[in-house]
Amino acid sequence: MLTYFLLIMEKKTRKSFIWLAILLLGTIWILAQRNKQIPYNSINGLVFGTVYNITYQYDGNLKAEIDAELKKFDGSLSPFNDTSVITRVNRNEEIVTDTFFQTCFNRSMEISAETRGAFDITVAPLANAWGFGFKKGAFPDSIMIDSLLQITGYQKVKLENGKVIKEDPRVMLSCSAVAKGYSVDVVARYLDSKGIKNYMVDIGGELVVKGVNPKEEAWRIGINKPVDDSLSLNQEIQTTLKLTNVGIATSGNYRNFYYKDGKKYAHTIDPRTGYPVQHNILSATVVADDCMTADALATAFMVMGLDEAEVFTKSHPNIGAYFIYSDEKGEVKSYFTKNMKQYLDK
């Protein structure tokens, strides 16, 4: 009887040991899966006439989904798309605009007011006239500029119940100075929705960075030297930024320009005067909470010039800005705000 009892106990002990071993192995496997390094993926493509590069830590390829999101965005805000919302608005069609358009429009109006019109999405007719818009016009004279200024100004347009109301039907909109940055935010929000914590979204040089890079460090972003380079062949770096959880945008007059009668005309148009800017800022890089804001402010600073931009940044200490400019002797100099200093890679 005792022997039988001992055999039963031995079997129960062996069975308990087996279950304990299985439980232990299962726990080890679960912990190993949790600690397994999720790979970083990199995808690239063409959009809005430029290149995008996106790096993100996620076990899967999201290119198809991102391309689909960017296609929807293009269908809203691209002035080169004949069926886009903004094109239909410019044709004065009776439509209710979509969320992309409304978000972009409302933020643009806010920044226009903050910058006192240095940034203005109603600059489209002037940009077209000078050859930098979505339509090509004849080289303008002062009479034409004065006429176009009559239909320029963010106060001349508003949004009511999703519909654009213009003071004059000739008012035209272009979000080219803000939409690219906004598209970066759109992709970033999509990555957020997938639970992705570490990524860099770069669309034509406008970026959002979050978390850490594959080396588990803050992301390093280079600012190009502002060398006249309409073909974008020069990639010399002026300085490097080290940052995370921000949007970054750069605007400059060293790539999109032309010469006429020996004079250089750059693509940055001052909506307040109607003429291309001629001051000493060569490029403006802005760091902000989101890329749409950074993109718009970078353009506004190019319009303002160094002195006005410096005053603006001092009254907005949360904005980081790095300016490259030409001094009285023609030498290239740089100036950065107090908030920008933290991002400079030593």
Coordinates of C-alpha atoms in Angstrom, one line a residue:
M1 CA 0.0 0.0 0.0
L2 CA 2.8 2.4 0.9
T3 CA 4.7 1.6 -2.3
Y4 CA 1.5 2.3 -4.4
F5 CA 1.1 5.6 -2.5
L6 CA 4.7 6.6 -3.2
L7 CA 4.3 5.8 -7.0
I8 CA 1.3 8.0 -7.2
M9 CA 3.1 10.9 -5.4
E10 CA 6.1 10.4 -7.8
K11 CA 3.8 10.7 -10.8
K12 CA 2.1 13.8 -9.5
T13 CA 5.5 15.4 -8.7
R14 CA 6.8 14.5 -12.2
K15 CA 3.6 16.0 -13.8
S16 CA 3.9 19.2 -11.6
F17 CA 7.5 19.5 -12.7
I18 CA 6.6 19.2 -16.3
W19 CA 3.9 21.8 -16.0
L20 CA 6.3 24.1 -14.1
A21 CA 8.9 23.6 -16.8
I22 CA 6.3 24.5 -19.5
L23 CA 5.2 27.5 -17.6
L24 CA 8.8 28.6 -17.1
L25 CA 9.6 28.2 -20.8
G26 CA 6.5 30.0 -21.8
T27 CA 7.4 32.9 -19.6
I28 CA 10.9 33.0 -21.0
W29 CA 9.5 33.0 -24.5
I30 CA 7.0 35.8 -23.8
L31 CA 9.8 37.9 -22.2
A32 CA 12.1 37.2 -25.1
Q33 CA 9.4 38.4 -27.6
R34 CA 8.8 41.5 -25.6
N35 CA 12.5 42.3 -25.5
K36 CA 13.0 41.5 -29.1
Q37 CA 14.2 44.6 -31.0
I38 CA 11.6 45.9 -33.4
P39 CA 13.3 46.7 -36.7
Y40 CA 13.5 50.2 -38.2
N41 CA 12.0 50.4 -41.7
S42 CA 12.8 53.1 -44.3
I43 CA 10.5 53.9 -47.3
N44 CA 10.7 56.6 -49.9
G45 CA 8.8 57.9 -52.9
L46 CA 7.7 60.9 -54.9
V47 CA 4.9 63.3 -53.9
F48 CA 4.0 66.9 -54.6
G49 CA 6.9 67.2 -57.1
T50 CA 9.4 66.3 -54.5
V51 CA 10.9 63.2 -52.6
Y52 CA 9.8 61.8 -49.3
N53 CA 11.9 59.6 -46.9
I54 CA 10.3 58.1 -43.9
T55 CA 12.1 56.0 -41.2
Y56 CA 10.1 54.3 -38.5
Q57 CA 10.4 51.5 -35.9
Y58 CA 7.6 49.1 -36.7
D59 CA 7.4 45.4 -37.8
G60 CA 5.8 46.0 -41.1
N61 CA 5.9 48.0 -44.4
L62 CA 3.4 50.9 -44.3
K63 CA 4.3 52.4 -47.7
A64 CA 0.9 51.6 -49.3
E65 CA -1.1 53.1 -46.5
I66 CA 1.1 56.3 -46.4
D67 CA 0.9 56.7 -50.1
A68 CA -2.9 56.5 -49.9
E69 CA -3.0 59.1 -47.2
L70 CA -0.8 61.5 -49.2
K71 CA -3.0 60.9 -52.3
K72 CA -6.0 62.1 -50.3
F73 CA -4.0 65.1 -49.1
D74 CA -3.0 65.9 -52.7
G75 CA -6.7 65.7 -53.7
S76 CA -7.4 68.5 -51.2
L77 CA -4.6 71.0 -51.3
S78 CA -2.6 70.6 -54.5
P79 CA -3.1 73.6 -56.9
F80 CA -1.6 71.5 -59.6
N81 CA -4.4 68.9 -59.3
D82 CA -7.4 70.0 -61.5
T83 CA -9.9 68.2 -59.3
S84 CA -8.5 69.2 -55.9
V85 CA -10.5 71.1 -53.4
I86 CA -8.3 74.2 -53.5
T87 CA -8.4 74.2 -57.3
R88 CA -12.2 74.1 -57.2
V89 CA -12.2 76.9 -54.7
N90 CA -10.0 79.0 -57.0
R91 CA -12.5 78.3 -59.8
N92 CA -15.2 79.7 -57.5
E93 CA -17.2 76.4 -57.5
E94 CA -19.8 76.0 -54.8
I95 CA -18.3 73.3 -52.6
V96 CA -18.0 72.4 -48.9
T97 CA -14.3 71.9 -48.3
D98 CA -12.8 68.9 -46.5
T99 CA -11.0 68.6 -43.2
F100 CA -7.6 68.9 -44.7
F101 CA -8.4 72.2 -46.4
Q102 CA -10.2 73.6 -43.3
T103 CA -7.4 72.8 -41.0
C104 CA -4.8 74.3 -43.3
F105 CA -7.0 77.4 -44.0
N106 CA -7.7 78.1 -40.3
R107 CA -4.1 77.7 -39.2
S108 CA -2.9 79.8 -42.1
M109 CA -5.3 82.6 -41.1
E110 CA -3.9 82.5 -37.5
I111 CA -0.3 82.7 -38.7
S112 CA -1.2 85.5 -41.1
A113 CA -2.5 87.5 -38.3
E114 CA 0.4 86.7 -36.0
T115 CA 2.9 87.7 -38.7
R116 CA 0.9 90.8 -39.8
G117 CA 0.5 89.5 -43.3
A118 CA 4.1 88.4 -43.9
F119 CA 2.6 84.9 -44.4
D120 CA -0.5 85.0 -46.6
I121 CA -2.1 82.2 -48.7
T122 CA -3.8 84.8 -50.9
V123 CA -0.4 85.5 -52.5
A124 CA -1.2 83.1 -55.4
P125 CA -1.9 85.7 -58.1
L126 CA 1.3 87.5 -57.3
A127 CA 3.3 84.2 -57.3
N128 CA 1.8 83.3 -60.6
A129 CA 2.6 86.7 -62.1
W130 CA 6.3 86.4 -61.1
G131 CA 6.5 82.9 -62.5
F132 CA 6.7 81.0 -59.2
G133 CA 3.1 79.8 -58.9
F134 CA 0.8 77.1 -60.4
K135 CA 0.1 79.3 -63.4
K136 CA 2.7 81.2 -65.5
G137 CA 2.0 84.9 -66.2
A138 CA 3.8 87.6 -68.1
F139 CA 6.6 89.4 -66.3
P140 CA 4.7 92.0 -64.3
D141 CA 5.1 95.8 -64.3
S142 CA 4.2 98.1 -61.4
I143 CA 0.7 98.7 -62.8
M144 CA 0.0 94.9 -62.7
I145 CA 1.4 94.6 -59.2
D146 CA -0.8 97.4 -57.9
S147 CA -3.8 95.7 -59.5
L148 CA -2.9 92.3 -58.0
L149 CA -2.5 93.8 -54.6
Q150 CA -6.1 94.8 -54.7
I151 CA -7.0 91.1 -54.5
T152 CA -4.3 90.0 -52.1
G153 CA -4.7 89.9 -48.3
Y154 CA -5.9 87.3 -45.9
Q155 CA -8.6 89.6 -44.6
K156 CA -10.3 89.3 -48.0
V157 CA -11.3 85.7 -47.5
K158 CA -13.0 83.6 -44.8
L159 CA -14.4 80.2 -44.1
E160 CA -18.1 79.8 -43.1
N161 CA -19.7 76.4 -42.6
G162 CA -16.9 74.8 -44.6
K163 CA -17.4 77.2 -47.6
V164 CA -14.8 79.8 -48.7
I165 CA -16.2 83.3 -48.9
K166 CA -14.2 85.8 -51.0
E167 CA -14.6 89.5 -51.1
D168 CA -13.6 89.4 -54.8
P169 CA -14.0 86.3 -57.0
R170 CA -10.5 87.0 -58.4
V171 CA -8.9 86.1 -55.0
M172 CA -6.9 82.9 -55.4
L173 CA -5.4 80.7 -52.7
S174 CA -2.1 78.8 -52.7
C175 CA -1.0 76.7 -49.6
S176 CA 2.4 75.9 -51.1
A177 CA 4.2 77.6 -48.3
V178 CA 2.4 75.6 -45.6
A179 CA 0.9 72.4 -47.2
K180 CA 4.1 70.4 -47.4
G181 CA 4.7 70.9 -43.7
Y182 CA 1.1 70.0 -43.0
S183 CA 1.5 66.8 -45.0
V184 CA 4.4 65.8 -42.8
D185 CA 2.2 66.3 -39.8
V186 CA -0.5 64.1 -41.4
V187 CA 1.9 61.3 -42.0
A188 CA 3.3 61.7 -38.4
R189 CA -0.3 61.4 -37.0
Y190 CA -0.8 58.3 -39.0
L191 CA 2.3 56.7 -37.5
D192 CA 1.1 57.8 -34.1
S193 CA -2.2 56.0 -34.7
K194 CA -0.2 52.8 -35.3
G195 CA 1.4 53.1 -31.9
I196 CA 4.8 53.9 -33.4
K197 CA 7.0 55.8 -30.9
N198 CA 10.2 56.4 -33.0
Y199 CA 10.2 57.9 -36.5
M200 CA 11.4 60.6 -38.8
V201 CA 9.1 61.9 -41.6
D202 CA 10.9 64.0 -44.3
I203 CA 8.9 65.4 -47.2
G204 CA 11.0 67.7 -49.4
G205 CA 13.2 68.8 -46.5
E206 CA 10.3 69.5 -44.1
L207 CA 10.4 67.1 -41.1
V208 CA 8.8 65.7 -38.0
V209 CA 11.0 63.6 -35.7
K210 CA 9.8 61.7 -32.7
G211 CA 11.5 59.4 -30.2
V212 CA 15.0 58.1 -31.1
N213 CA 16.8 57.0 -34.2
P214 CA 18.1 53.4 -34.9
K215 CA 21.2 54.2 -32.7
E216 CA 18.8 55.1 -29.8
E217 CA 19.8 58.7 -30.0
A218 CA 18.0 62.0 -30.8
W219 CA 17.6 62.5 -34.5
R220 CA 20.4 64.5 -36.3
I221 CA 19.2 66.9 -39.0
G222 CA 21.5 68.9 -41.2
I223 CA 20.9 72.5 -42.4
N224 CA 22.3 73.0 -45.9
K225 CA 24.6 75.8 -46.8
P226 CA 22.6 78.4 -48.9
V227 CA 24.5 78.1 -52.1
D228 CA 22.7 79.1 -55.3
D229 CA 21.7 75.7 -56.6
S230 CA 18.6 75.4 -58.7
L231 CA 19.2 71.7 -59.4
S232 CA 19.6 70.8 -55.7
L233 CA 23.0 69.2 -56.4
N234 CA 24.8 70.9 -53.5
Q235 CA 24.3 69.2 -50.2
E236 CA 27.0 70.9 -48.1
I237 CA 26.0 71.1 -44.4
Q238 CA 26.1 74.5 -42.6
T239 CA 25.3 73.0 -39.2
T240 CA 23.6 70.0 -37.6
L241 CA 20.6 69.9 -35.2
K242 CA 20.0 67.2 -32.6
L243 CA 16.3 67.0 -31.7
T244 CA 13.2 65.0 -31.1
N245 CA 9.4 65.4 -30.8
V246 CA 9.3 68.5 -33.0
G247 CA 8.6 69.8 -36.5
I248 CA 11.4 71.4 -38.6
A249 CA 11.2 73.4 -41.8
T250 CA 13.6 75.5 -43.9
S251 CA 12.8 78.2 -46.4
G252 CA 15.5 79.7 -48.7
N253 CA 16.0 81.7 -51.9
Y254 CA 19.0 79.7 -53.1
R255 CA 17.2 77.0 -55.2
N256 CA 14.0 78.5 -56.7
F257 CA 15.0 81.6 -58.6
Y258 CA 15.8 83.0 -62.0
Y259 CA 17.7 85.9 -63.6
K260 CA 16.2 88.5 -65.9
D261 CA 18.2 91.4 -67.3
G262 CA 21.0 90.6 -64.9
K263 CA 18.8 90.7 -61.8
K264 CA 18.0 87.8 -59.6
Y265 CA 14.4 87.1 -58.8
A266 CA 13.7 84.6 -55.9
H267 CA 10.5 82.8 -55.3
T268 CA 9.7 84.4 -51.9
I269 CA 7.1 87.1 -52.6
D270 CA 6.2 89.7 -50.0
P271 CA 2.3 89.7 -50.0
R272 CA 2.4 93.2 -48.5
T273 CA 4.4 94.8 -51.4
G274 CA 3.8 92.4 -54.3
Y275 CA 7.5 92.1 -55.1
P276 CA 10.1 89.3 -54.5
V277 CA 12.1 89.9 -51.4
Q278 CA 15.5 91.5 -51.8
H279 CA 16.9 91.5 -48.2
N280 CA 19.9 89.6 -46.7
I281 CA 18.4 86.4 -45.3
L282 CA 19.5 83.4 -47.3
S283 CA 17.7 80.8 -45.4
A284 CA 15.5 80.4 -42.3
T285 CA 15.1 77.2 -40.4
V286 CA 12.4 76.9 -37.8
V287 CA 11.7 74.4 -35.0
A288 CA 8.1 74.3 -33.7
D289 CA 5.7 71.9 -32.1
D290 CA 4.4 70.9 -35.5
C291 CA 5.7 71.1 -39.1
M292 CA 2.8 73.1 -40.5
T293 CA 3.7 76.0 -38.1
A294 CA 7.4 75.6 -38.8
D295 CA 6.8 75.7 -42.5
A296 CA 4.6 78.8 -42.5
L297 CA 6.9 80.7 -40.1
A298 CA 10.0 79.8 -42.2
T299 CA 8.4 81.5 -45.2
A300 CA 7.2 84.4 -43.1
F301 CA 10.7 85.0 -41.8
M302 CA 12.1 85.0 -45.3
V303 CA 9.5 87.8 -46.1
M304 CA 10.2 89.8 -43.0
G305 CA 14.0 90.0 -43.2
L306 CA 16.4 89.5 -40.3
D307 CA 15.5 92.5 -38.1
E308 CA 11.7 91.9 -38.2
A309 CA 12.1 88.2 -37.8
E310 CA 14.4 88.7 -34.8
V311 CA 11.8 90.9 -33.1
F312 CA 9.1 88.2 -33.8
T313 CA 11.1 85.4 -32.4
K314 CA 11.8 87.4 -29.2
S315 CA 8.1 87.8 -28.6
H316 CA 7.6 84.0 -29.3
P317 CA 10.3 82.4 -27.2
N318 CA 8.9 78.9 -27.8
I319 CA 9.9 79.1 -31.5
G320 CA 13.4 78.0 -32.4
A321 CA 15.0 79.7 -35.5
Y322 CA 18.3 79.6 -37.3
F323 CA 19.0 82.3 -39.9
I324 CA 21.8 82.3 -42.5
Y325 CA 22.3 85.7 -43.9
S326 CA 24.7 87.9 -45.8
D327 CA 26.3 90.9 -44.0
E328 CA 27.2 94.3 -45.3
K329 CA 30.5 92.9 -46.7
G330 CA 28.8 90.0 -48.4
E331 CA 30.1 87.5 -45.9
V332 CA 27.8 84.6 -44.9
K333 CA 26.8 84.7 -41.2
S334 CA 24.4 82.9 -39.0
Y335 CA 22.1 83.9 -36.1
F336 CA 20.0 81.7 -33.9
T337 CA 17.5 82.3 -31.2
K338 CA 17.9 81.4 -27.6
N339 CA 15.5 78.5 -27.9
M340 CA 17.4 77.1 -30.9
K341 CA 20.7 76.8 -29.0
Q342 CA 19.5 73.6 -27.2
Y343 CA 19.2 71.8 -30.6
L344 CA 22.6 72.7 -32.0
D345 CA 24.7 69.5 -32.2
K346 CA 28.0 70.3 -30.4

